[in-house]
Coordinates of C-alpha atoms and ligand atoms in Angstrom, one line a residue:
X20 CA -216.6 270.3 187.6
X21 CA -216.8 271.7 184.1
X22 CA -218.6 275.0 184.0
X23 CA -219.6 277.2 181.1
X24 CA -221.6 280.3 180.8
X25 CA -222.0 283.4 178.5
X26 CA -223.3 286.9 178.4
X27 CA -224.3 288.9 175.3
X28 CA -222.5 292.2 174.6
X29 CA -225.9 293.8 173.9
X30 CA -226.3 296.7 176.4
X31 CA -225.2 297.9 179.8
X32 CA -225.0 295.3 182.6
X33 CA -227.5 295.6 185.4
X34 CA -227.9 294.1 188.9
X35 CA -230.0 291.3 187.4
X36 CA -227.0 290.2 185.3
X37 CA -224.8 290.6 188.4
X38 CA -226.9 288.6 190.8
X39 CA -228.3 286.1 188.3
X40 CA -225.0 285.5 186.4
X41 CA -221.8 287.3 187.2
X42 CA -221.8 286.7 191.0
X43 CA -222.4 283.0 190.3
X44 CA -219.6 282.9 187.7
X45 CA -217.1 284.3 190.3
X46 CA -218.2 281.7 192.9
X47 CA -217.9 278.8 190.4
X48 CA -214.6 279.9 188.8
X49 CA -211.8 277.3 188.6
X50 CA -209.4 276.1 186.0
X51 CA -212.4 274.1 184.7
X52 CA -214.6 277.1 184.1
X53 CA -215.1 278.8 180.8
X54 CA -216.8 282.2 180.5
X55 CA -217.7 283.7 177.1
X56 CA -218.6 287.0 175.7
X57 CA -221.2 285.7 173.2
X58 CA -220.8 288.3 170.4
X59 CA -222.4 286.1 167.8
X60 CA -225.6 286.1 169.8
X61 CA -225.7 289.8 169.8
X62 CA -226.1 289.8 166.0
X63 CA -229.7 288.5 166.4
X64 CA -230.8 292.0 167.0
X65 CA -230.0 295.2 165.3
X66 CA -226.5 296.5 166.3
X67 CA -224.0 298.9 164.7
X68 CA -220.6 297.2 164.0
X69 CA -218.8 299.9 165.9
X70 CA -221.0 299.5 169.0
X71 CA -220.7 295.7 168.9
X72 CA -216.9 295.9 168.9
X73 CA -216.9 298.4 171.8
X74 CA -219.4 296.5 173.9
X75 CA -217.5 293.2 173.4
X76 CA -214.4 294.8 175.0
X77 CA -216.4 296.6 177.6
X78 CA -218.2 293.4 178.7
X79 CA -214.9 291.4 178.9
X80 CA -213.5 294.2 181.1
X81 CA -216.7 294.2 183.3
X82 CA -216.4 290.4 183.7
X83 CA -212.8 290.7 185.0
X84 CA -213.8 293.7 187.2
X85 CA -216.6 291.7 188.7
X86 CA -214.0 289.2 190.0
X87 CA -213.2 286.7 187.2
X88 CA -209.5 286.1 187.4
X89 CA -208.1 285.1 184.0
X90 CA -205.4 283.1 185.8
X91 CA -208.1 281.0 187.4
X92 CA -210.6 280.6 184.7
X93 CA -210.9 280.9 180.9
X94 CA -212.4 284.1 179.6
X95 CA -212.8 284.5 175.8
X96 CA -214.9 285.9 173.0
X97 CA -217.3 283.4 171.2
X98 CA -216.4 284.5 167.6
X99 CA -212.6 283.9 168.3
X100 CA -213.4 280.2 168.5
X101 CA -214.8 279.1 165.1
X102 CA -216.2 275.8 166.4
X103 CA -219.2 277.5 168.0
X104 CA -220.7 278.4 164.7
X105 CA -219.6 275.1 163.2
X106 CA -221.2 272.9 165.9
X107 CA -224.3 275.1 165.8
X108 CA -224.9 274.0 162.2
X109 CA -224.7 270.3 163.1
X110 CA -227.2 270.9 166.0
X111 CA -229.5 272.9 163.8
X112 CA -229.9 269.7 161.8
X113 CA -230.9 267.9 165.0
X114 CA -233.2 270.5 166.4
X115 CA -236.8 270.8 165.2
X116 CA -238.4 273.9 163.8
X117 CA -241.4 273.4 166.1
X118 CA -239.4 273.3 169.3
X119 CA -237.6 276.5 168.4
X120 CA -240.7 278.5 167.6
X121 CA -242.1 277.4 171.0
X122 CA -239.3 279.1 172.9
X123 CA -240.7 281.9 175.1
X124 CA -237.9 284.3 174.5
X125 CA -238.3 283.9 170.7
X126 CA -242.0 284.6 170.9
X127 CA -241.4 287.7 173.0
X128 CA -238.5 289.1 171.0
X129 CA -240.0 288.4 167.6
X130 CA -243.2 290.2 168.7
X131 CA -241.1 293.3 169.4
X132 CA -238.6 293.2 166.5
X133 CA -239.2 294.5 163.0
X134 CA -238.0 292.1 160.4
X135 CA -237.3 289.1 162.6
X136 CA -233.9 287.5 161.7
X137 CA -233.6 283.8 161.2
X138 CA -230.8 284.0 163.8
X139 CA -233.4 284.9 166.5
X140 CA -235.1 281.6 165.9
X141 CA -231.9 279.5 165.9
X142 CA -230.2 281.4 168.7
X143 CA -230.9 278.7 171.4
X144 CA -229.2 276.2 169.1
X145 CA -226.0 278.3 169.0
X146 CA -226.3 278.5 172.8
X147 CA -226.5 274.7 173.0
X148 CA -223.4 274.5 170.8
X149 CA -221.6 276.9 173.2
X150 CA -222.4 274.7 176.1
X151 CA -221.9 271.3 174.6
X152 CA -218.5 272.1 173.0
X153 CA -216.9 272.2 176.5
X154 CA -218.4 268.9 177.9
X155 CA -220.2 271.2 180.4
X156 CA -221.8 269.8 183.5
X157 CA -223.0 273.0 185.1
X158 CA -224.3 276.3 183.5
X159 CA -224.7 279.2 186.0
X160 CA -227.5 281.4 184.6
X161 CA -230.5 283.5 185.7
X162 CA -234.0 281.9 185.7
X163 CA -234.9 283.3 182.3
X164 CA -232.4 280.9 180.6
X165 CA -233.9 277.6 182.0
X166 CA -235.9 276.9 178.9
X167 CA -232.9 277.3 176.7
X168 CA -230.9 274.9 179.0
X169 CA -233.7 272.4 178.7
X170 CA -233.3 272.6 174.9
X171 CA -229.5 272.1 175.2
X172 CA -230.2 269.0 177.2
X173 CA -232.7 267.7 174.7
X174 CA -230.4 268.3 171.8
X175 CA -227.5 266.5 173.6
X176 CA -229.6 263.5 174.4
X177 CA -231.1 263.3 170.9
X178 CA -227.7 263.6 169.3
X179 CA -226.3 260.9 171.6
X180 CA -229.2 258.5 170.9
X181 CA -229.0 259.0 167.1
X182 CA -225.2 259.1 166.6
X183 CA -223.7 257.5 169.7
X184 CA -222.6 258.9 172.9
X185 CA -220.9 262.3 172.1
X186 CA -222.0 265.0 174.4
X187 CA -222.2 265.5 178.2
X188 CA -225.7 266.5 179.2
X189 CA -225.5 269.8 181.0
X190 CA -227.7 271.3 183.8
X191 CA -228.7 274.8 184.7
X192 CA -227.6 276.3 188.1
X193 CA -229.6 279.3 189.3
X194 CA -228.8 281.3 192.5
X195 CA -230.9 280.7 195.6
X196 CA -232.0 284.3 195.7
X197 CA -232.4 286.9 192.9
X198 CA -232.5 284.4 190.0
X199 CA -235.0 286.7 188.4
X200 CA -234.6 290.4 189.4
X201 CA -237.6 292.5 188.4
X202 CA -237.9 296.0 187.1
X203 CA -238.1 298.4 190.1
X204 CA -240.9 300.4 188.6
X205 CA -242.8 297.4 187.2
X206 CA -242.1 294.5 189.5
X207 CA -244.0 292.0 187.4
X208 CA -241.6 292.6 184.5
X209 CA -238.0 291.3 184.3
X210 CA -235.2 293.8 184.6
X211 CA -233.7 293.7 181.1
X212 CA -231.0 295.1 179.0
X213 CA -233.2 295.2 175.9
X214 CA -236.3 296.9 177.4
X215 CA -234.6 299.5 179.5
X216 CA -236.6 301.5 181.9
X217 CA -234.4 304.2 183.3
X218 CA -235.7 304.3 186.9
X219 CA -236.5 300.6 186.9
X220 CA -233.0 299.4 186.1
X221 CA -229.9 299.6 188.3
X222 CA -226.8 299.4 186.2
X223 CA -223.6 297.9 187.4
X224 CA -221.8 301.2 187.0
X225 CA -224.5 303.5 188.3
X226 CA -223.2 306.1 190.8
X227 CA -224.1 305.7 194.5
X228 CA -226.5 308.6 194.1
X229 CA -228.3 307.0 191.1
X230 CA -228.6 303.8 193.0
X231 CA -230.0 305.6 196.1
X232 CA -232.5 307.4 194.0
X233 CA -233.7 304.4 192.1
X234 CA -234.1 302.3 195.2
X235 CA -235.9 305.1 197.0
X236 CA -238.3 305.4 194.2
X237 CA -238.9 301.7 193.7
X238 CA -242.5 300.7 193.7
X239 CA -243.7 298.9 196.8
X240 CA -247.3 299.0 198.2
X241 CA -249.3 301.0 200.6
X242 CA -250.3 298.7 203.4
X243 CA -246.8 299.0 205.0
X244 CA -246.8 295.3 206.1
X245 CA -243.3 293.8 206.0
X246 CA -243.6 290.4 204.4
X247 CA -241.8 288.3 201.7
X248 CA -244.7 287.5 199.4
X249 CA -244.3 287.5 195.6
X250 CA -248.0 287.1 195.0
X251 CA -249.3 290.0 197.1
X252 CA -246.2 292.3 197.4
X253 CA -244.0 291.8 194.3
X254 CA -242.2 295.2 194.6
X255 CA -241.2 294.5 198.2
X256 CA -240.3 290.8 197.4
X257 CA -238.0 292.0 194.7
X258 CA -236.2 294.3 197.0
X259 CA -235.8 291.6 199.6
X260 CA -234.5 289.1 197.0
X261 CA -231.9 291.6 195.8
X262 CA -230.9 292.3 199.4
X263 CA -230.6 288.5 199.9
X264 CA -228.6 288.2 196.7
X265 CA -226.1 290.8 197.8
X266 CA -225.7 289.6 201.4
X267 CA -226.2 285.9 201.2
X268 CA -229.1 285.9 203.7
X269 CA -232.6 284.5 203.4
X270 CA -235.2 287.1 202.2
X271 CA -237.6 286.0 205.0
X272 CA -234.9 286.6 207.6
X273 CA -234.3 290.1 206.2
X274 CA -238.1 290.8 206.2
X275 CA -238.2 289.8 209.9
X276 CA -235.5 292.3 210.8
X277 CA -237.3 295.4 209.4
X278 CA -240.4 297.3 210.2
X279 CA -240.3 300.2 207.8
X280 CA -239.8 300.1 204.0
X281 CA -237.6 303.2 204.2
X282 CA -235.1 301.5 206.5
X283 CA -235.0 298.5 204.3
X284 CA -234.4 300.6 201.2
X285 CA -231.6 302.6 203.0
X286 CA -229.7 299.4 204.0
X287 CA -230.3 297.8 200.6
X288 CA -228.7 300.8 198.9
X289 CA -225.7 300.6 201.3
X290 CA -225.2 296.9 200.5
X291 CA -225.4 297.5 196.8
X292 CA -223.1 300.4 196.8
X293 CA -220.6 298.5 198.9
X294 CA -220.6 295.6 196.4
X295 CA -220.7 297.6 193.2
X296 CA -218.3 300.5 193.9
X297 CA -215.1 298.4 193.8
X298 CA -216.3 296.8 190.6
X299 CA -216.6 300.2 189.0
X300 CA -213.1 301.2 190.1
X301 CA -211.5 298.0 188.8
X302 CA -213.5 298.5 185.5
X303 CA -212.1 302.0 184.9
X304 CA -208.6 300.8 185.6
X305 CA -208.9 297.9 183.2
X306 CA -210.3 300.1 180.5
X307 CA -207.1 302.1 180.6
X308 CA -205.0 299.1 179.5
X309 CA -206.7 297.6 176.4
X310 CA -203.6 295.7 175.4
X311 CA -203.6 293.7 178.6
X312 CA -207.2 292.8 178.2
X313 CA -206.6 291.8 174.6
X314 CA -203.9 289.5 175.6
X315 CA -206.1 287.9 178.3
X316 CA -208.7 287.3 175.6
X317 CA -206.2 285.8 173.2
X318 CA -204.9 283.4 175.8
X319 CA -208.5 282.5 176.6
X320 CA -209.4 281.9 173.0
X321 CA -206.4 279.6 172.5
X322 CA -207.3 277.5 175.6
X323 CA -211.0 277.3 174.7
X324 CA -210.2 276.4 171.1
X325 CA -208.1 273.4 172.1
X326 CA -211.0 272.0 174.1
X327 CA -213.6 272.9 171.6
X328 CA -211.7 271.3 168.7
X329 CA -211.7 267.9 170.3
X330 CA -215.5 267.9 171.0
X331 CA -216.3 269.3 167.5
X332 CA -214.2 266.5 165.9
X333 CA -216.0 263.9 167.9
X334 CA -219.4 265.3 166.8
X335 CA -218.4 265.7 163.2
X336 CA -217.1 262.1 163.1
X337 CA -220.2 260.7 164.8
X338 CA -222.5 262.5 162.3
X339 CA -220.6 261.2 159.3
X340 CA -218.5 264.1 158.0
X341 CA -215.1 263.2 156.5
X342 CA -211.6 264.8 156.9
X343 CA -209.4 266.0 154.1
X344 CA -206.6 263.5 153.5
Ligands
LIG22 P1 -228.3 288.6 179.0 O1 -228.4 290.0 179.5 O2 -229.6 288.2 178.5 O3 -227.1 288.3 178.1 O4 -228.1 287.7 180.3 C1 -226.9 287.4 180.8 C2 -227.1 286.6 182.1 O5 -227.8 287.4 183.1 C3 -228.0 285.3 181.9 O6 -227.5 284.3 182.7 C4 -229.3 285.7 182.4 O7 -230.1 284.7 182.9 C5 -229.0 286.7 183.5 N1 -230.0 287.7 183.7 C6 -230.5 288.6 182.8 N2 -231.5 289.4 183.3 C7 -231.7 288.9 184.6 C8 -232.5 289.3 185.7 N3 -233.4 290.3 185.5 N4 -232.4 288.6 186.8 C9 -231.5 287.6 187.0 N5 -230.7 287.2 186.0 C10 -230.7 287.8 184.9
LIG23 N1 -228.7 283.3 175.9 C1 -228.0 283.8 177.0 C2 -228.6 285.1 177.5 O1 -229.3 285.8 176.7 C3 -226.5 284.0 176.8 C4 -225.8 282.8 176.4 C5 -225.4 282.4 175.2 C6 -225.4 281.7 177.3 N2 -224.7 281.2 175.2 C7 -224.8 280.8 176.5 C8 -225.6 281.5 178.6 C9 -224.3 279.6 177.0 C10 -225.1 280.3 179.1 C11 -224.5 279.4 178.4 O2 -228.5 285.4 178.6

C-alpha cells in the first residue's frame, strides 16, 4: 500500500499533530511509505529564513523521535525533490481559480494574514502534487485536511480524463479517535500551530508538569455528568477523544469507567506523559547528531526523487511537454 503524508515546519508540534498525523504515520510505515517535511508549504506565511531552516531540521528529528524509522520508510524534505514544484505548475493549469478560493483553510488564513500571498491560494495544488507524485493510495491526515484531499482526488481524475490515465486517485485516512483535537481552553476551536493559545495547546515536548497543569485547567462544564457528547459537552468530549487516541480505547468506554472529571484528567495526564516522555528523550538525542539526521534526509531525498521522476515524466508527456534531444 503506497502511503504519503507531510507536515509543515511552521511551529511547534502539538498533541493534535501527534494524534491526527504522527501516530498514524508510525502505524502505517513500511517500505512503501513516504513522509515529507513540507518546507515549501511553510513559505505561504511569513517566516524568517533562519527560522525555516531550523524548524525543518527540528521537525525531521521530531518525526524520527515519534517512531518513524528511516530504515523502514522514506523520510525527506520537500524542496530537496524538485519535482514537487514542477508538478504543482502542471496541476495549477488543471485546477480552477474558483475551486481554490472556496477552500475553507484559504478563507480562514487569508482573513487573518496581512498581504495574502498567491501561494496561500495555490497551496492545496502543491499538496496535490506532493501526493500524486508517489502514486499514493492512502494519505494519513487529521480531519482538517479532508477538503484538500478531495481537491487532490478531483485534480487527479480531471487530469486522467483530459490527458489519459496518469495518476492514482488517493484517499484520506483519518484516525478513529482524535482526528480533530480541540483547544483545551476553547473546545470549539481546533488546536493549532498558527493560532497558539498557551494554556489551550499541549506541545509534544511540554514537560510533565506543563501537561498536568494544562489538562487540569482544561475547560469542561459544571453539571458534572460524565458523558461523551460533542454537542452538549465539547470540553469533556475533547478530553475523552484524546484519551482514546493515546490508549486505543473507545471514548464512550472511557466515559463509562469514570465518575469524576478530576480522576479522568489525572489518568489522561498520565497516559499522555507516558507516551510523550520517550519521544522527548529520543528527540534530544537526535538533535545532538545533526550529521546523522542530514544523512538520513539525503538518502530519503534520493529515494523519493527516483519515484517522483517517473511520475513527473509520465505527467509531462501526457500533457504535451517535450524533452531536450
Ligand atoms: P499542520 O500542523 O497543519 O502541518 O498539520 C500536520 C498534520 O497534523 C495534518 O495531518 C493535520 O491534519 C494534523 N493536525 C493538525 N492539527 C490537528 C488537530 N488539532 N487535530 C488533529 N490533527 C491535526
Ligand atoms: N497541508 C498539510 C497541513 O497543513 C500539510 C501537507 C502538505 C500534506 N502536503 C501534504 C499532508 C501531502 C498530506 C499530504 O497539514
